[in-house]
Amino acid sequence: MIYRRKVFFYETDAQGIVHHSNYPRYFEEARGFYLEQIGHPYEKIREEYNIDIVLVSLSVQYRKPLFFGDTFEIHFSIPKMDRFRFSFRYTVKKDGETVAVGETEHVCLDRKSRKIVSIPEVLRI
Amino acid sequence: MIYRRKVFFYETDAQGIVHHSNYPRYFEEARGFYLEQIGHPYEKIREEYNIDIVLVSLSVQYRKPLFFGDTFEIHFSIPKMDRFRFSFRYTVKKDGETVAVGETEHVCLDRKSRKIVSIPEVLRI
Amino acid sequence: MIYRRKVFFYETDAQGIVHHSNYPRYFEEARGFYLEQIGHPYEKIREEYNIDIVLVSLSVQYRKPLFFGDTFEIHFSIPKMDRFRFSFRYTVKKDGETVAVGETEHVCLDRKSRKIVSIPEVLRI
Amino acid sequence: MIYRRKVFFYETDAQGIVHHSNYPRYFEEARGFYLEQIGHPYEKIREEYNIDIVLVSLSVQYRKPLFFGDTFEIHFSIPKMDRFRFSFRYTVKKDGETVAVGETEHVCLDRKSRKIVSIPEVLRI
């Protein structure tokens, strides 16, 4: 699945490139897009299942910068999912070239108790 | 009262200056600093009085840019406070020179009902 | 002209609503969208005319909150433009209802000298 | 070396915790603090050596959340430095307990050519 958008000016820094802290945000956007595409937008899941999806680890390798005006694509997949834990893998591309890769790992928490709960069936793949 | 800090690199943009959207954040920091100084940190007020302090209006005039590495001061005052509404006025200074001025207006909401409630006595001035 | 998008999760705060400092960013997105629509994307204008468009004042009135999952529209217009200065007016709507209004004022700076220069002909309306 | 500060409200999200994308920013603050402590603030290094210090990889493990009002400490070290590449390791603590750990890797770029250059002597350890 591919998520596509343009860099916003406020995401750049004084090096003239997208500040690295925006990539975790782009990844979050890609996950939101994925949940929408499969018919279970995160805002609905949060309410229906009373869960928060939380991030437990993050890694990013930055190969080339993104600049203001660039359009980028995030190609992503879900390399791992067991009952309690799943991960996303991201490849950020610009003009067909990989500019960054990343991975995040997640668990679901009950919003009241803040305890880990199993991943809702509707999200299992 | 004066709040003082240094610009962080991630607050700059590709113009090489602090992005304008950070000034409302600096103002929020200054308000947090004020509440701490008067002995009522916002995180305590939120819990004790079960209120959120919400922002209803914001204005900023930008006169000179701030750059990475700059230390700035925010001089602030509370020009208006009645039972339900109060405002803060901010003067952002660098090396004694005013680089921006701003104003925000606030009300208190009950965190459950989201209705406006009167400003807690401890905050009245 | 109307700019439309969904709230991202990272734009929310612990009050459960979109943090107020994101509205100036939404306005910037709307301006970028406008420049694209009229065929002069900001990244091109910056290079061709060697200018930065800088923001000199900002005001926002917040009437109702935006929540995660909301889709909002920004209706905008350019109420004022003379040789050196122009302003944008923004109405943020959700489900047809106005949730915020704002205004920004801008000038163009030469990127080298940082002096104010006249607005490029292609942007004049 | 230890960097210490309080969570700002605007760094929280609708889960009521600090959004994960702020940790890379905290790490950047810690690096800036380090450069200041050793007498070579980043803003000076950028000018004197005409370099940008860029981030090539980032990883974070999130163990416990940070909340608004929390004061945290970042304990950091430089586990690796050769002629062209160095890394920082970060341990984020709250009340003596580790809430997150992270690592970043960096190179120096010539600001004009954007080519990798060797790390300035003054930064070597």
Coordinates of C-alpha atoms in Angstrom, one line a residue, chain B residues 3 5-6 8-11 25-26 28-29 36 41-43 46 68-70, chain D residues 3 5-6 8-11 25-26 28-29 36 41-43 46 68-70:
Chain B
Y3 CA 10.5 33.6 30.7
R5 CA 15.1 30.2 26.8
K6 CA 17.2 29.4 23.8
F8 CA 16.0 24.8 19.5
F9 CA 17.2 23.8 16.1
Y10 CA 14.0 21.9 15.2
E11 CA 12.1 25.2 15.6
R25 CA 4.1 27.5 21.7
Y26 CA 6.5 29.8 23.4
E28 CA 2.2 28.5 26.2
E29 CA 5.5 27.8 27.8
E36 CA 4.5 27.4 38.3
P41 CA 1.4 24.5 38.0
Y42 CA -1.1 23.8 35.2
E43 CA -0.9 20.0 35.6
R46 CA -6.1 20.5 35.7
F68 CA 18.9 29.2 15.8
G69 CA 21.2 29.9 18.8
D70 CA 19.3 33.0 19.9
Chain D
Y3 CA 20.1 17.2 30.2
R5 CA 13.7 19.7 31.4
K6 CA 9.9 19.7 31.9
F8 CA 5.5 21.2 27.6
F9 CA 1.8 20.9 27.1
Y10 CA 2.0 21.1 23.3
E11 CA 4.1 18.0 23.3
R25 CA 13.6 16.5 19.4
Y26 CA 14.6 15.9 23.0
E28 CA 18.5 17.0 19.6
E29 CA 18.2 19.3 22.6
E36 CA 27.4 24.1 24.7
P41 CA 27.7 25.5 20.6
Y42 CA 26.3 24.1 17.4
E43 CA 25.4 27.6 16.0
R46 CA 28.0 25.6 11.8
F68 CA 2.4 16.7 30.9
G69 CA 4.0 18.1 34.0
D70 CA 6.7 15.5 34.2

